[in-house]
Tab-separated table of C-alpha atoms in Angstrom:
chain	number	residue	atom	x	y	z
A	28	UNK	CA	16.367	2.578	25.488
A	29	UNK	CA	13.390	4.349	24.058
A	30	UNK	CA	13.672	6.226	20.820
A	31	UNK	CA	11.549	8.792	18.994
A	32	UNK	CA	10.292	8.597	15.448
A	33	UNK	CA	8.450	11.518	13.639
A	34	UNK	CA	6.071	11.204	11.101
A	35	UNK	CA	5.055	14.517	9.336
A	36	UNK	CA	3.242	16.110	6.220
A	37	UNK	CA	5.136	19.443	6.327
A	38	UNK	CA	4.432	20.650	2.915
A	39	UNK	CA	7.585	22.364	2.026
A	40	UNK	CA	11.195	21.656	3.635
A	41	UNK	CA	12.761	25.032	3.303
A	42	UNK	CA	9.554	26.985	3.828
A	43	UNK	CA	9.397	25.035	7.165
A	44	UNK	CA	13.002	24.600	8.518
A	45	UNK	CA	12.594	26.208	11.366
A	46	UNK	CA	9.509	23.935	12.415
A	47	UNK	CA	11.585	20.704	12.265
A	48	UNK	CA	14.156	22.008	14.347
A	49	UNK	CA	11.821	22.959	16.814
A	50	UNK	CA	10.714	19.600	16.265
A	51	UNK	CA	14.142	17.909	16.900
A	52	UNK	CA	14.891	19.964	19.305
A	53	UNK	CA	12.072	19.063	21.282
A	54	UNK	CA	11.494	15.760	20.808
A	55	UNK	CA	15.073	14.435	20.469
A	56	UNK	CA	13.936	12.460	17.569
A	57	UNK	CA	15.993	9.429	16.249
A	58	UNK	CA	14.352	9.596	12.615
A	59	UNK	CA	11.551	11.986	11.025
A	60	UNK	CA	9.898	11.223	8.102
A	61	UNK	CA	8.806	13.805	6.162
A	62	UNK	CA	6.121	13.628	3.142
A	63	UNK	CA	5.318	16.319	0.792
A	64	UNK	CA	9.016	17.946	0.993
A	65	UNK	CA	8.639	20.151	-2.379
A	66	UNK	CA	12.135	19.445	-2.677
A	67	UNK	CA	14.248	19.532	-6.450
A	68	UNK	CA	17.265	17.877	-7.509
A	69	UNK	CA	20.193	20.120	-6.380
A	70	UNK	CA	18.315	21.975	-3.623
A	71	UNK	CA	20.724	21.875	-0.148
A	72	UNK	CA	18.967	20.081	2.708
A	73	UNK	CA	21.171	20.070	6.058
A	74	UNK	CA	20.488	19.628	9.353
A	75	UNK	CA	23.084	19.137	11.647
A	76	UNK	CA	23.891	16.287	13.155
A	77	UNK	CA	21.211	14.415	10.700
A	78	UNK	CA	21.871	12.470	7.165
A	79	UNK	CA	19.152	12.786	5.032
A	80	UNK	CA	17.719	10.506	2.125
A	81	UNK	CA	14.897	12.072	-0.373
A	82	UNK	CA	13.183	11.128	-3.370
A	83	UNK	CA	11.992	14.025	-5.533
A	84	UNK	CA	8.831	14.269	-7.237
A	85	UNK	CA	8.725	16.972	-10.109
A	86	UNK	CA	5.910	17.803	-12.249
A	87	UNK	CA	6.242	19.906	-15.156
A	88	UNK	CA	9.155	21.430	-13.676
A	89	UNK	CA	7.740	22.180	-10.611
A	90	UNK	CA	8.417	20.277	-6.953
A	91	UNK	CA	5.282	18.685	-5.444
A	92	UNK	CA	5.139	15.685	-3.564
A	93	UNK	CA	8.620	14.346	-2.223
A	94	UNK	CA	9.045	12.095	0.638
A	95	UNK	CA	12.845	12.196	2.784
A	96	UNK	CA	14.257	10.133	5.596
A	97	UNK	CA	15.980	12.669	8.148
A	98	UNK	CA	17.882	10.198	10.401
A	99	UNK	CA	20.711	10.734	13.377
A	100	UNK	CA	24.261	10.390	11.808
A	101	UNK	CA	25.495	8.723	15.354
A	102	UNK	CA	23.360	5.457	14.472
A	103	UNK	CA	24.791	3.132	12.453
A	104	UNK	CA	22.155	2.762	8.906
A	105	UNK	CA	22.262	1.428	5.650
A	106	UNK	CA	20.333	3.159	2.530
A	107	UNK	CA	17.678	0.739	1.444
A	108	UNK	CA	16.773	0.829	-2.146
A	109	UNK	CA	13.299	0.254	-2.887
A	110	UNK	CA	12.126	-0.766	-6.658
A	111	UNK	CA	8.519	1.751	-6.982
A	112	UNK	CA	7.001	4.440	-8.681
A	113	UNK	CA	5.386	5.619	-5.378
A	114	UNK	CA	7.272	8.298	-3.487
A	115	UNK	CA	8.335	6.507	-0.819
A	116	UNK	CA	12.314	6.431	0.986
A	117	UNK	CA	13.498	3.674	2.940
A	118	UNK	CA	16.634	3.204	5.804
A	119	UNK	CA	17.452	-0.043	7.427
A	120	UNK	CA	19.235	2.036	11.068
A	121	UNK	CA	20.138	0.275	14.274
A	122	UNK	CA	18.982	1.936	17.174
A	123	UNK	CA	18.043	-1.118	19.857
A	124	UNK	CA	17.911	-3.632	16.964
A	125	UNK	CA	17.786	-3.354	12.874
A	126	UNK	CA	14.649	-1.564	11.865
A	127	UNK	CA	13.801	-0.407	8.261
A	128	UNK	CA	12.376	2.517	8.264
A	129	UNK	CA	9.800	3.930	5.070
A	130	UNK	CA	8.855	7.231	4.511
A	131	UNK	CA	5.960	7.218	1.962
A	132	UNK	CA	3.677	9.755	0.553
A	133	UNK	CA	0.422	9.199	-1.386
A	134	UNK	CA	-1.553	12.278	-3.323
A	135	UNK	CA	-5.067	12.400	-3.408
A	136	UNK	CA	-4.661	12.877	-6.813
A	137	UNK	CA	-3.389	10.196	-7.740
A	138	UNK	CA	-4.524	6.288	-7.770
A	139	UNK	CA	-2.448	3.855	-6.099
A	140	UNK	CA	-3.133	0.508	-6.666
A	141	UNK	CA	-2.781	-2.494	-4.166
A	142	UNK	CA	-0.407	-4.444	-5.758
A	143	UNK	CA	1.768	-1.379	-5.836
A	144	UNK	CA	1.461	-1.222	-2.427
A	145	UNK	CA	2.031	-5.301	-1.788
A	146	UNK	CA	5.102	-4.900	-4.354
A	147	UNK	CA	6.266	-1.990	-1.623
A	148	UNK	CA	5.629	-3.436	1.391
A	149	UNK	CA	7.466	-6.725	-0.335
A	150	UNK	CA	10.664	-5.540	-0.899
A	151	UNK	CA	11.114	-4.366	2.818
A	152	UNK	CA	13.043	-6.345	5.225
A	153	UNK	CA	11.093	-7.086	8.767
A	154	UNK	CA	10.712	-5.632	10.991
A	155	UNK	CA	9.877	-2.671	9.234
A	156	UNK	CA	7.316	0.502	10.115
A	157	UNK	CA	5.761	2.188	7.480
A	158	UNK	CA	4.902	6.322	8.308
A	159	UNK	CA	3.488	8.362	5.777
A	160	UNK	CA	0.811	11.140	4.745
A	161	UNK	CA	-2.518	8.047	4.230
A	162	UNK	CA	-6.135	8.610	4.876
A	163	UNK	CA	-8.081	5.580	4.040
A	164	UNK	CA	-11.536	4.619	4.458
A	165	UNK	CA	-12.152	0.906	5.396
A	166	UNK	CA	-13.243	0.415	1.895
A	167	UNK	CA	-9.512	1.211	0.391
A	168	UNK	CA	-10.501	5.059	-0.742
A	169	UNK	CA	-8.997	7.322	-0.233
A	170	UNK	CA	-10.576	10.295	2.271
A	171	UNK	CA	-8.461	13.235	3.613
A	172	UNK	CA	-11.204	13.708	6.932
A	173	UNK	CA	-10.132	10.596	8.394
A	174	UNK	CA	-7.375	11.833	10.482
């Protein structure tokens, strides 16, 4: 069985609904991850036939940022806390076996350290695939034309 996951710097959810479900419609994914979702507490996000999981990221009372798991409701999941300042979402869902699923966004703007990261990437449960909005050089910088 072969399944689809999405990984996608949309910048905006409601300013782009119609996008994703082009996007599911289309690519029949199991899960999209979505970074930079603009999203604030109380805002309605459906999709049909998808649960979703967010974290919101406001900044003097304004949405930026935001990472959210969108994720089929027919496979069988589990919300995975995760202890971090980062904006970053994680699912443990099993589609051909358990797989945790992380949804993380990093802004250019802002330095991220690696023993956030490490503390991260420590608290999920293998296997695991990390998808997210990060340009890196080899040296650890960040650098938004490395695609």
């Amino acid at each position: 069985m072969a399944f689809c996951i999405v990984s996608w710097n949309y910048h905006g959810f409601r300013a782009h609904i119609d996008k994703i479900e082009s996007v599911i419609n289309k690519h029949q994914p199991v899960c999209i991850c979505l970074q930079e979702s603009y999203l604030s507490p109380g805002v309605d996000t459906k999709i049909a036939n998808f649960n979703i999981i967010r974290k919101d990221n406001i900044h003097n009372s304004h949405a930026v940022g935001g990472v959210a798991l969108l994720f089929l409701q027919s496979f069988p999941f589990g919300s995975f806390p995760i202890n971090t300042s980062t904006q970053a979402v994680a699912i443990q869902i099993h589609i051909k076996i358990l797989l945790t699923i992380c949804s993380i966004y990093l802004p250019p703007s802002q330095t991220i350290f690696q023993n956030e990261l490490d503390n991260l990437i420590g608290q999920l449960p293998t296997p695991f695939t990390p998808q997210g909005h990060i340009f890196f050089r080899c040296d650890g910088r960040y650098d938004p034309q490395v695609p």
